[in-house]
Every structure is written in structure tokens, then in C-alpha cells.
Short mmCIF file of C-alpha atoms and ligand atoms in Angstrom, two decimals:
data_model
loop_
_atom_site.label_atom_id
_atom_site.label_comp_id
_atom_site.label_asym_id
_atom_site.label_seq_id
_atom_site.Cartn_x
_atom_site.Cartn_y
_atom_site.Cartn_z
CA UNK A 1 17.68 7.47 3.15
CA UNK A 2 15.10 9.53 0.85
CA UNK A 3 11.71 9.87 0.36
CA UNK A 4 8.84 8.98 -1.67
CA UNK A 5 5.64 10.17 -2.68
CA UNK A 6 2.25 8.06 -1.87
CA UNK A 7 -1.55 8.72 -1.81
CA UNK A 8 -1.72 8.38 2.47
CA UNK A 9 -5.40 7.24 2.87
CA UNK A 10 -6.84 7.67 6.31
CA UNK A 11 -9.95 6.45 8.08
CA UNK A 12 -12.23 8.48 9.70
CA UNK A 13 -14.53 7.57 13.13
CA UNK A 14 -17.44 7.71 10.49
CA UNK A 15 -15.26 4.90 8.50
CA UNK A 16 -15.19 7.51 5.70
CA UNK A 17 -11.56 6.91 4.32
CA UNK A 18 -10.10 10.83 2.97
CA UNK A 19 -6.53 10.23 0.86
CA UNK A 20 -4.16 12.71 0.27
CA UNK A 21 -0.38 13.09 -1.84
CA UNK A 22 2.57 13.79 0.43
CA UNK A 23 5.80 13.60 0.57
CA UNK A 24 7.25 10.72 3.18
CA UNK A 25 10.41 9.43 4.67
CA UNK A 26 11.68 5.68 3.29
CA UNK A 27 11.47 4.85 7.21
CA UNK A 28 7.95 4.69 6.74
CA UNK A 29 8.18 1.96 4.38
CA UNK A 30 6.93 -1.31 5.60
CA UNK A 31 9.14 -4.25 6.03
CA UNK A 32 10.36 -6.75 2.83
CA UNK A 33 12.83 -7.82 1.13
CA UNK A 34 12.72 -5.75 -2.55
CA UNK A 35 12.40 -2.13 -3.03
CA UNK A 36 10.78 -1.16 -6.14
CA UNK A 37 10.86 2.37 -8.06
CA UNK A 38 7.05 2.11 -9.06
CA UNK A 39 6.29 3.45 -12.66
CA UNK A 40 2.17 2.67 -12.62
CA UNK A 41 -0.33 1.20 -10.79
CA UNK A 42 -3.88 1.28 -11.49
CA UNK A 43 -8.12 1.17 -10.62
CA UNK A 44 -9.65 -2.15 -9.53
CA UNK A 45 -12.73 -2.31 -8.08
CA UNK A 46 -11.21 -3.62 -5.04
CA UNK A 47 -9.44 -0.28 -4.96
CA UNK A 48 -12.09 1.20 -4.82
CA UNK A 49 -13.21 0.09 -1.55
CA UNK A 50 -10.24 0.38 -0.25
CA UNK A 51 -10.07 4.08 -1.09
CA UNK A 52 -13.89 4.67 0.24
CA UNK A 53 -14.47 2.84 3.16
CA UNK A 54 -11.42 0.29 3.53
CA UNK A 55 -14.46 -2.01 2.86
CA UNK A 56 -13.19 -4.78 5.48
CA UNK A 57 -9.77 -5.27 3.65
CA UNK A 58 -7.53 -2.49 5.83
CA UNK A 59 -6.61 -3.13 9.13
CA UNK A 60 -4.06 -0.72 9.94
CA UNK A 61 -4.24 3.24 8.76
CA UNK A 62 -2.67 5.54 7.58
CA UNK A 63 -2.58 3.19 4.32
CA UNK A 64 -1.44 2.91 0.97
CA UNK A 65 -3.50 1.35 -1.46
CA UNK A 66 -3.22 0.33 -4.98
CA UNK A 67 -3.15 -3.86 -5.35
CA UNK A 68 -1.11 -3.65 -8.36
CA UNK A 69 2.18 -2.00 -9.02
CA UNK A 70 4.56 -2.49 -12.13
CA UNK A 71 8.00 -1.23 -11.86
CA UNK A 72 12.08 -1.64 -11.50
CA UNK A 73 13.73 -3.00 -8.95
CA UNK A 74 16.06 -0.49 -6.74
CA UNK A 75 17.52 -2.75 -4.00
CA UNK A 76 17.60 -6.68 -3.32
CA UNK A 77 18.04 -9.23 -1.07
CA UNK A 78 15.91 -11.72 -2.72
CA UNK A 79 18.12 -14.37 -4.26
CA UNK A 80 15.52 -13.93 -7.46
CA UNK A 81 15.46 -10.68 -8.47
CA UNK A 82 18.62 -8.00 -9.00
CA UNK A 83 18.52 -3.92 -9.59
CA UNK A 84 16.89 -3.10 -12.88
CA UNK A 85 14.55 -5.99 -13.20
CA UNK A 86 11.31 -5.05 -14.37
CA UNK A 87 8.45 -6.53 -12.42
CA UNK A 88 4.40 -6.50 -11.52
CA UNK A 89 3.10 -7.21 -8.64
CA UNK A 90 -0.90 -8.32 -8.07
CA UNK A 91 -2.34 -8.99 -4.87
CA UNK A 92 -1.11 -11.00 -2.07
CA UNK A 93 -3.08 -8.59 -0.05
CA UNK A 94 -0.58 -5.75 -1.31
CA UNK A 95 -2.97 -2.72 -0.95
CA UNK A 96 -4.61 -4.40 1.72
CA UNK A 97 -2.71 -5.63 4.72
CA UNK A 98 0.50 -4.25 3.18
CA UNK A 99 0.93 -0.69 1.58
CA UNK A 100 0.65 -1.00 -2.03
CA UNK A 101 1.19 0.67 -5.53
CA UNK A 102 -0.18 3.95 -5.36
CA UNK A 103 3.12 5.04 -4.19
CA UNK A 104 6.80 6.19 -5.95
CA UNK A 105 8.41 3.65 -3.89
CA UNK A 106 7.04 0.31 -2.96
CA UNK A 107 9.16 -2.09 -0.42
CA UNK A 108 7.63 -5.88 -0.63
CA UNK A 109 8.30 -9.20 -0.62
CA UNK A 110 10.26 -10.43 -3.49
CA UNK A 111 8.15 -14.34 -3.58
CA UNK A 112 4.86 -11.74 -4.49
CA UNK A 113 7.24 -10.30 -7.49
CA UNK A 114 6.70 -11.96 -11.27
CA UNK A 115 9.38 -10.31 -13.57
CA UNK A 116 7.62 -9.46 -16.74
CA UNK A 117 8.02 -11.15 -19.99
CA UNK A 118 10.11 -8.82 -22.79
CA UNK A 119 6.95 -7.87 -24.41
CA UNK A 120 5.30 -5.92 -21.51
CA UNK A 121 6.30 -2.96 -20.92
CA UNK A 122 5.36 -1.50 -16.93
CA UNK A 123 2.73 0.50 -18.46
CA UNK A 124 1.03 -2.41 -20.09
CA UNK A 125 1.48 -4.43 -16.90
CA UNK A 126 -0.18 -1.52 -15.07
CA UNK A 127 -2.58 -1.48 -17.53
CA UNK A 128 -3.61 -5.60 -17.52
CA UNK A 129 -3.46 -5.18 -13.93
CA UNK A 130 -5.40 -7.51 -11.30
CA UNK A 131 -8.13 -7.24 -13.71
CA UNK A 132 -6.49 -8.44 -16.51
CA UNK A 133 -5.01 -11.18 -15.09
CA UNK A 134 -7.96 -12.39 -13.60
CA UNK A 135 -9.66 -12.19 -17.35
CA UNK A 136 -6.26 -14.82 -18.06
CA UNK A 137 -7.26 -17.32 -15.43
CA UNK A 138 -10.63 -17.16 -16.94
CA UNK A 139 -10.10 -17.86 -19.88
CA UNK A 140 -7.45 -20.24 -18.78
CA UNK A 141 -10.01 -22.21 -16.61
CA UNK A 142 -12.62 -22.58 -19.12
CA UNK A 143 -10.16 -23.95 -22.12
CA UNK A 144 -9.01 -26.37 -19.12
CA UNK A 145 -12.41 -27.46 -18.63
CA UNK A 146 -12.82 -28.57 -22.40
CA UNK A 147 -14.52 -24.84 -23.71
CA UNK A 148 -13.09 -24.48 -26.87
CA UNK A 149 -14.20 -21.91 -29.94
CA UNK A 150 -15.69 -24.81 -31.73
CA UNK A 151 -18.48 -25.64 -28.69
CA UNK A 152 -20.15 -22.14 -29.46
CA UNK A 153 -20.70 -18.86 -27.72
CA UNK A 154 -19.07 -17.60 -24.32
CA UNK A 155 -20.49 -15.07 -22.53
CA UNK A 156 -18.88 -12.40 -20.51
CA UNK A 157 -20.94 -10.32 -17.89
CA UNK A 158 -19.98 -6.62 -16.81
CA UNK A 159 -18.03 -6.23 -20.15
CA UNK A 160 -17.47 -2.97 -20.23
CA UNK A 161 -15.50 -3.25 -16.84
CA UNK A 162 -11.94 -4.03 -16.55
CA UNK A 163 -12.08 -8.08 -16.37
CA UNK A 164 -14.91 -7.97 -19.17
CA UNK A 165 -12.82 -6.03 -21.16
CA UNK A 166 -9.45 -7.79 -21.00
CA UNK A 167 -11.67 -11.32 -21.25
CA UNK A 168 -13.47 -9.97 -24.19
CA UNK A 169 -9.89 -8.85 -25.71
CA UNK A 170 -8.36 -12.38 -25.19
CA UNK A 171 -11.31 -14.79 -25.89
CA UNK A 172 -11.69 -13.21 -29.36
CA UNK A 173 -8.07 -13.28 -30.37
CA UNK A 174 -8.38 -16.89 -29.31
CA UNK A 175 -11.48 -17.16 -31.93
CA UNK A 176 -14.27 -17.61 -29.90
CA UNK A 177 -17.56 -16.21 -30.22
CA UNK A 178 -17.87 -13.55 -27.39
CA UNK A 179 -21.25 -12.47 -26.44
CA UNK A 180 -20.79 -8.94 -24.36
CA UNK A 181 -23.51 -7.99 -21.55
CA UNK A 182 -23.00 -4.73 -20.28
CA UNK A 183 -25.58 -2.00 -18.79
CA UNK A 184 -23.92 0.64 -20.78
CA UNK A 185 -25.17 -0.36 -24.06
CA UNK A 186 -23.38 2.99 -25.35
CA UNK A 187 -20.55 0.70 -25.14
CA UNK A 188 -21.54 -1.56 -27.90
CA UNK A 189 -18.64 0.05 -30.25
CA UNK A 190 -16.19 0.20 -27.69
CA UNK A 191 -17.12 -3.71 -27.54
CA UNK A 192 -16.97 -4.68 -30.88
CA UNK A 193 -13.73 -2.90 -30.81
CA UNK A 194 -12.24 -5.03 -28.65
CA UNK A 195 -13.71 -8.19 -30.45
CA UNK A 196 -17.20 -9.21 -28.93
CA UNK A 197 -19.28 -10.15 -31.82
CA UNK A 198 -22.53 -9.97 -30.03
CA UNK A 199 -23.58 -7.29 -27.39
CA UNK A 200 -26.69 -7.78 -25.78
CA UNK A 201 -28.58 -5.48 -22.63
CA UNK A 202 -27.71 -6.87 -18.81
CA UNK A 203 -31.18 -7.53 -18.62
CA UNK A 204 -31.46 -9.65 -21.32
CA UNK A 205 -29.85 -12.15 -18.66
CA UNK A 206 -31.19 -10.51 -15.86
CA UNK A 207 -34.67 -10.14 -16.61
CA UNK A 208 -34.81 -13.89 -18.14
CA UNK A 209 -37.39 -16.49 -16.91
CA UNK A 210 -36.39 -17.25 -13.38
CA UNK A 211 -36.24 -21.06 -14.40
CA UNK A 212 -33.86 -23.58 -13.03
CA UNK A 213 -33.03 -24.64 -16.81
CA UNK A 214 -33.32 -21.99 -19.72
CA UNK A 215 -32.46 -22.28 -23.97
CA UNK A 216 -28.51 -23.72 -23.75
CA UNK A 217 -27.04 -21.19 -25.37
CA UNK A 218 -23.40 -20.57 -24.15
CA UNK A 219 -20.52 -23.25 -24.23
CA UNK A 220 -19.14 -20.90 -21.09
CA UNK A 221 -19.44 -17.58 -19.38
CA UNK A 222 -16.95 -15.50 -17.74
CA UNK A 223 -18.68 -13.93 -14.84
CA UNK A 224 -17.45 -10.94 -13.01
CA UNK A 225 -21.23 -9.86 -11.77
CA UNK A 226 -22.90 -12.58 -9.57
CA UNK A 227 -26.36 -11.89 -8.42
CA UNK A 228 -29.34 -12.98 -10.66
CA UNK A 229 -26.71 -12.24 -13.51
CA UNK A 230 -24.90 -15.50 -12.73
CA UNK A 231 -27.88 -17.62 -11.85
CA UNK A 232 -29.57 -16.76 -15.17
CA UNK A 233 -26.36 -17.31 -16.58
CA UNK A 234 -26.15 -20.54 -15.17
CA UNK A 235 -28.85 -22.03 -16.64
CA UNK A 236 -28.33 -20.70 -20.32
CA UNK A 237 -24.87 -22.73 -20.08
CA UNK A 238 -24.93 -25.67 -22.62
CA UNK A 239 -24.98 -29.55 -21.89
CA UNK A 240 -21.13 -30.59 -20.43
CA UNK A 241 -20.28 -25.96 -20.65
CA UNK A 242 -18.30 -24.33 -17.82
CA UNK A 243 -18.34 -21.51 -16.19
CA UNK A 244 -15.86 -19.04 -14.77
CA UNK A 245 -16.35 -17.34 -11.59
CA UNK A 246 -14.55 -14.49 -10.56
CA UNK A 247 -16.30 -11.13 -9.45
CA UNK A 248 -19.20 -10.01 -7.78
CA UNK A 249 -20.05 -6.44 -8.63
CA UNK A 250 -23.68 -7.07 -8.53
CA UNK A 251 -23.46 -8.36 -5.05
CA UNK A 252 -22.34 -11.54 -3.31
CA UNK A 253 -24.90 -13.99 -3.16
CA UNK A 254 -26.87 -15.94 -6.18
CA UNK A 255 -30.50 -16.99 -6.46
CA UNK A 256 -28.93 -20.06 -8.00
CA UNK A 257 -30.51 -23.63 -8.84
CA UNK A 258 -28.76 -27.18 -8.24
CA UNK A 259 -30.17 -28.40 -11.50
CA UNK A 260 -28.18 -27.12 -14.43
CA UNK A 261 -25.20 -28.91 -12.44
CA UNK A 262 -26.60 -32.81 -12.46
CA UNK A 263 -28.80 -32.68 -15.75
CA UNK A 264 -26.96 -30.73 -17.81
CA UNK A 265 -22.93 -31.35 -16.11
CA UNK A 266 -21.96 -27.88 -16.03
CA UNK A 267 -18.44 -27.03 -14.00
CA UNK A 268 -18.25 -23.84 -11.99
CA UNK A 269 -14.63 -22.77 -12.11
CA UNK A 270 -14.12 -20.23 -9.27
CA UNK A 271 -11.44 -17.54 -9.74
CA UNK A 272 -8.56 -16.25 -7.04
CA UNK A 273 -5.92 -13.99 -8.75
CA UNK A 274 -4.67 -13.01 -4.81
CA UNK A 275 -3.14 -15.90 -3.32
CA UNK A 276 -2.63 -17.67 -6.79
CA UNK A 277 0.53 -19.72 -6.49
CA UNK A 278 3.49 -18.31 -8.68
CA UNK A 279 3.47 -21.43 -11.00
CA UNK A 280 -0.23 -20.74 -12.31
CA UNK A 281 0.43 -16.68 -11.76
CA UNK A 282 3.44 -17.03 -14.25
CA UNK A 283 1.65 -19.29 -16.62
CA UNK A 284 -1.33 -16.36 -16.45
CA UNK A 285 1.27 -13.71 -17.50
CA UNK A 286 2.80 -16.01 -20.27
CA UNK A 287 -0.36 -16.63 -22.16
CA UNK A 288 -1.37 -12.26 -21.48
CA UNK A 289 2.10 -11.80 -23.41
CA UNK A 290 1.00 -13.80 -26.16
CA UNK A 291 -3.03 -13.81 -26.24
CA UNK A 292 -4.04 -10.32 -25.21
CA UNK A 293 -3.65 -7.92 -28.40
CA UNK A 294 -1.75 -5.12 -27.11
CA UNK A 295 -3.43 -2.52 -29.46
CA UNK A 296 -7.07 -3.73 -28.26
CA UNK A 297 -5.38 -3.37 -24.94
CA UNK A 298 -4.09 -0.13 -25.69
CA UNK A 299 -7.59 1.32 -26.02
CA UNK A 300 -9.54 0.40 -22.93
CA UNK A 301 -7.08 2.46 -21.72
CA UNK A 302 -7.25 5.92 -19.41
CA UNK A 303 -4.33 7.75 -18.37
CA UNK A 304 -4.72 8.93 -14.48
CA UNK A 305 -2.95 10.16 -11.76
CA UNK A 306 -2.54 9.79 -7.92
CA UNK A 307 -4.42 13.15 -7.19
CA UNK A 308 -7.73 11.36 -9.60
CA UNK A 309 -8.11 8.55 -7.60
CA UNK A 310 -10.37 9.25 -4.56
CA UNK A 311 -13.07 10.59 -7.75
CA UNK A 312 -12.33 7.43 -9.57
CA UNK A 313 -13.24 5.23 -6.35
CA UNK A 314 -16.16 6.24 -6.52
CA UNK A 315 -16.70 5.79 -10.30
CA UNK A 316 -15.52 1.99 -10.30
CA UNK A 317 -17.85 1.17 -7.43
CA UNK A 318 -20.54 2.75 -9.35
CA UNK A 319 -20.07 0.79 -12.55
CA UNK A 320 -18.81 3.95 -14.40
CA UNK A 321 -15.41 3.30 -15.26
CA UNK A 322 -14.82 1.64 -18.29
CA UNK A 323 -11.72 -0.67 -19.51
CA UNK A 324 -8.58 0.08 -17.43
CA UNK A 325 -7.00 2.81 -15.74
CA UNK A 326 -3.38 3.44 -15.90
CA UNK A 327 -2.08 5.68 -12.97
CA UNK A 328 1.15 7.20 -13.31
CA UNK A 329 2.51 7.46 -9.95
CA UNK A 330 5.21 9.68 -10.88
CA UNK A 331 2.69 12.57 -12.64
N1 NAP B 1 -11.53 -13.23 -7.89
C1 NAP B 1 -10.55 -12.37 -8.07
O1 NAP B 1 -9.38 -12.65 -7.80
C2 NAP B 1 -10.88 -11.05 -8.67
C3 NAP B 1 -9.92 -10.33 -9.38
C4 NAP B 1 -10.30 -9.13 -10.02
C5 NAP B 1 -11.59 -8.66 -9.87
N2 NAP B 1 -12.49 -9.36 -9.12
C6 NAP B 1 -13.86 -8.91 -8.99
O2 NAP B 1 -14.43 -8.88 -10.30
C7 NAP B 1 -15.39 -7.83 -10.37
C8 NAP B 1 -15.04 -6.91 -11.53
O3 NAP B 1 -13.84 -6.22 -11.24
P1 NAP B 1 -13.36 -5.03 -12.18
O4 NAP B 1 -12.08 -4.53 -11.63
O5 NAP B 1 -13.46 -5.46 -13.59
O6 NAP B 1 -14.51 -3.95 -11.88
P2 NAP B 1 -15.23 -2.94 -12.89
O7 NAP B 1 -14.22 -2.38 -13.84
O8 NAP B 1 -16.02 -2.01 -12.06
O9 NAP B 1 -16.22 -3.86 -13.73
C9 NAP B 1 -17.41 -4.37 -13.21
C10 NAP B 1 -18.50 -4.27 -14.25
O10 NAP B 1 -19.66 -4.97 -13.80
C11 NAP B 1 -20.83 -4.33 -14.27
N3 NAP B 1 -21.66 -3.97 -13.10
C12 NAP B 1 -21.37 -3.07 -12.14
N4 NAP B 1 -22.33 -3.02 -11.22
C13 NAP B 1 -23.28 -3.90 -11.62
C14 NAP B 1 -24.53 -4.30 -11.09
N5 NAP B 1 -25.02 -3.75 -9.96
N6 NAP B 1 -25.24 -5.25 -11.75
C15 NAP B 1 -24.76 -5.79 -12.90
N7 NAP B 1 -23.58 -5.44 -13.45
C16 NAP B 1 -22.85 -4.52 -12.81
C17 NAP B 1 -20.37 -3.09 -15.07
O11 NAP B 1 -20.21 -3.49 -16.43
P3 NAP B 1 -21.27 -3.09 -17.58
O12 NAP B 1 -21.49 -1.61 -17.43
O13 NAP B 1 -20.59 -3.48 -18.85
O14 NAP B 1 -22.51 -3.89 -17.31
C18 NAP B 1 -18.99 -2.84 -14.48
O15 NAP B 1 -18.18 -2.11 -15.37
C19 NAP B 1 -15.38 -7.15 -9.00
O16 NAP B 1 -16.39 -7.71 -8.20
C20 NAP B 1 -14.01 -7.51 -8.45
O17 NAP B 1 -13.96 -7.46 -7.05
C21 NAP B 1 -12.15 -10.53 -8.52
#
């Protein structure tokens, strides 16, 4: 028996959640059937609730947070994975109702475990992340739903983020035309860098005629905003275009329109990376091995560390983090 080190978050009667790094005992690891030696987790914005208020998602505290963790395998007694394997791990409510990755040690279930393909390394899988996963089943959806390059523009909303970024990444190695909307237009380099060929102000969308039907413009959109973001964005989607749904950092609900569904026969492809199935969750990190340039990946990156994240909470929720985080648990 050892011990590990974890960021112990705690909830206050105010609901105010304080986190702190100490040392604890492996007894105090919860119940499953692989132990992991964690190498990196990282930021989502989902983290960041978690390490603010718990935002609805924790139900037992003291907690350890972090929905992602990339790492080896210590100990096993899952039939599919040995000592030594290297694996990721993103979601199932890991950093939720279970204690998560922003911890030295990690004990889980091994059917939430996806060994990584030979080209990702645990910092890269740290570094893709929930977020960059979710930009894979994105992109993934809308090629299903017939949006390829040659149909014209797609459109990705909070690009500067972590899912805009990794979408923007992919969807331009795969040669389509990204359009990037971001409020940070300070960001238009970083964009470009990453492939967008057109940046264009959040309130282009945002502050577009609020008309059930506007100019088709985009053969898709990857949308990680909601709010009048998505609604405008709706009806700017081309005759027969599709849209991918999977955040909502502009708030839940949509002033949305039934119309640019039954005149102009747009799909809206909703998103869940958390209780994805392994069969679609493995084809997601097959296609990120191949069709996510690791150098573009390489620079949305920002090294962190346990002690940064309760100041980084804060900065995701508020829209100020840009790309990816990479927290080294063991710094
Ligand atoms: N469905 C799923 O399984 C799934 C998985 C992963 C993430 N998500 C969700 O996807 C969203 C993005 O996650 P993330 O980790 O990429 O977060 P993030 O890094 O914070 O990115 C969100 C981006 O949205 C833009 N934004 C923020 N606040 C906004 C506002 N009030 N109005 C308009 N735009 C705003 C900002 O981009 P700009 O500065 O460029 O405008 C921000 O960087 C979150 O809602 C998250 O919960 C869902």
C-alpha cells in the first residue's frame, strides 16, 4: 500500500468548491478494476465547473476531478488490459461521480479504458483530451451526414476554445474550408495557424438578422456555443447541410426556428463524447491518430500543473483559455 498525490476539491455550505494538493493513502482510492499511474490530464470546461461550484455534476466530496486522464497501467484484473499498457480515459462521468485525473494514481474501470494507438503519446492524449475527441465526433458526424470539402464552407463557433481548436485542426487537414468565429479576434493568427482560412467576429453570427432563413452559406457548422450563436447558425446552413452539436458555452437554450429544417433539410447531429459506446469512442481515436496534425496540435498547447488549476477554472468558464491545457500531474 502507498500513496498518491491528488488535487482534493471540497465543497463549501456556500457551494463554493476550495481544492488543494495532498498527499493520500491508496485506501482512499475508489473501487475498479485497473489502477493507472497517471502521466497528464487536462482543462475542459466541464472541469471547470467541477472545480468552482461542482456545477450539479458532484455528488459526493471530498472529490477528485479531472474527466480525462492518459497514462500506464500499474495493476489489472481486466481481462483487456495488462501492466504497461498505455491508455486515455474520457468521461464516463470520471471526474464526476467517480474521482478522476487530476491525481498520480487513478483506480477505474477497465470497460471506460481505450489503449492508445502507437502514435499518441500520453501527453498528446492529455492534450486532445475530452475536447478533442469531441472535435473527432464532429467532424465524424458531419462527413456521415454527406458534408464533404467539395459542398463549401464549415463553420466552427468558439474557435479559439479547445473543441474549436482541435475541429479547426482536423477539418482543414481534411481540406475543407473552415470559417473560425471566435470573440477573441486577437486570435486570428493563432487560427490561421491551425488551418481556418476565414476568421470572422462572434457577432458576425450573433448580431445577424434574427430571420428564420438567412444567405446559405455553410455546407455545416461545428457548434460548441449554443445560444443565438447556433440559431443564427442554423439558418446560414445550406440546402441538404448538417450541423454538429456539441457544447453550450453561451448557455443552454436556442432562440431557434423550425424552418431551416423542412425547407431547406438540414440534419442536427447532436454530440455525447461521455457515454459514447467503445466501438464509436475507438473509431474517434483512430481517425485523431491519423487526421489531427500533431504539430498544429502541438501548439494550442499550455503546459500546467495541479497547483494552476483552481485559477484556470475560472479562466475556461470565462472564455479565456485558449487551445488545450496539458496538466502534468506529476510536476
Ligand atoms: N457534448 C459533449 O460530449 C461535450 C464534450 C466536450 C465539450 N463540450 C462542451 O463544449 C463546449 C466547449 O468546451 P471546451 O472545452 O472547448 O471549452 P472552451 O475551451 O472554454 O471553449 C469554449 C469557447 O466558446 C467561446 N465562448 C465562451 N463563452 C462564450 C459566450 N458567452 N458566447 C459565445 N461564445 C463563447 C470561446 O471561444 P472564442 O473566444 O473563440 O469565441 C471559448 O473559448 C462547452 O460547453 C463544453 O461543455 C461538450
Amino acid at each position: 500500500m502507498g500513496t498518491f498525490r491528488a488535487l482534493l476539491s471540497e465543497q463549501g455550505t456556500d457551494r463554493k468548491v476550495t481544492s488543494t494538493v495532498q498527499e493520500l493513502d491508496d485506501s482512499r482510492l475508489p473501487a475498479g478494476d485497473v489502477t493507472v499511474k497517471v502521466d497528464y490530464s487536462t482543462l475542459n470546461y466541464k472541469d471547470g465547473l467541477v472545480l468552482t461550484s461542482g456545477g450539479g455534476l458532484v455528488k459526493t466530496w471530498p472529490h477528485v476531478g479531472g474527466i480525462d486522464l492518459a497514462g500506464t497501467v500499474e495493476a489489472s484484473d481486466s481481462p483487456s488490459f495488462k501492466a504497461g499498457d498505455k491508455v486515455v480515459l474520457n468521461g464516463y462521468r470520471v471526474g464526476e461521480l467517480h474521482w478522476g485525473g487530476y491525481a498520480t494514481r487513478a483506480r477505474v474501470k477497465g470497460d471506460w479504458l481505450v489503449k492508445l494507438p502507437e502514435a499518441i503519446s500520453t501527453r498528446r492524449a492529455a492534450a486532445i483530451g475530452t475536447a478533442g475527441y469531441t472535435a473527432m465526433l464532429c467532424v465524424l458526424a458531419l462527413s456521415k451526414h454527406g458534408v464533404t470539402p467539395a459542398r463549401g464552407e464549415v463553420l466552427v463557433t468558439g474557435a479559439a476554445g479547445g473543441v474549436g481548436s482541435v475541429a479547426v485542426a482536423i477539418l482543414a487537414k481534411l481540406g475543407y474550408a473552415v470559417v473560425a468565429a471566435t470573440g477573441r479576434p486577437q486570435e486570428a493568427d493563432y487560427l490561421k495557424g491551425l488551418g481556418a482560412s476565414t476568421i470572422i467576429e462572434r457577432k458576425e453570427i450573433t448580431e445577424a438578422a434574427d430571420r428564420p432563413l438567412l444567405g446559405e452559406r455553410f455546407a455545416g457548422v461545428v457548434d460548441t456555443v449554443s445560444g443565438v450563436m447556433f440559431a443564427r447558425a442554423l439558418a446560414m446552413v445550406k440546402y441538404g447541410g448538417a450541423a454538429a452539436v456539441c457544447g453550450l458555452a453561451g448557455g443552454a437554450a436556442f432562440p431557434g426556428n423550425i424552418v431551416p429544417f423542412i425547407l431547406r433539410g438540414i440534419t442536427v447531429c447532436g454530440v455525447d463524447s461521455v457515454m459514447l459506446p467503445m466501438a464509436p469512442r475507438l473509431e474517434a481515436w483512430t481517425r485523431l491518430a491519423t487526421d489531427l496534425p500533431l504539430d498544429k496540435l502541438d501548439a494550442m498547447v499550455v503546459d500546467k500543473t495541479l497547483q494552476d488549476l483552481p485559477a484556470l477554472a475560472k479562466d475556461i468558464l470565462g472564455g479565456q483559455v485558449r487551445g488545450r491545457v496539458v496538466v502534468d500531474v506529476n510536476a
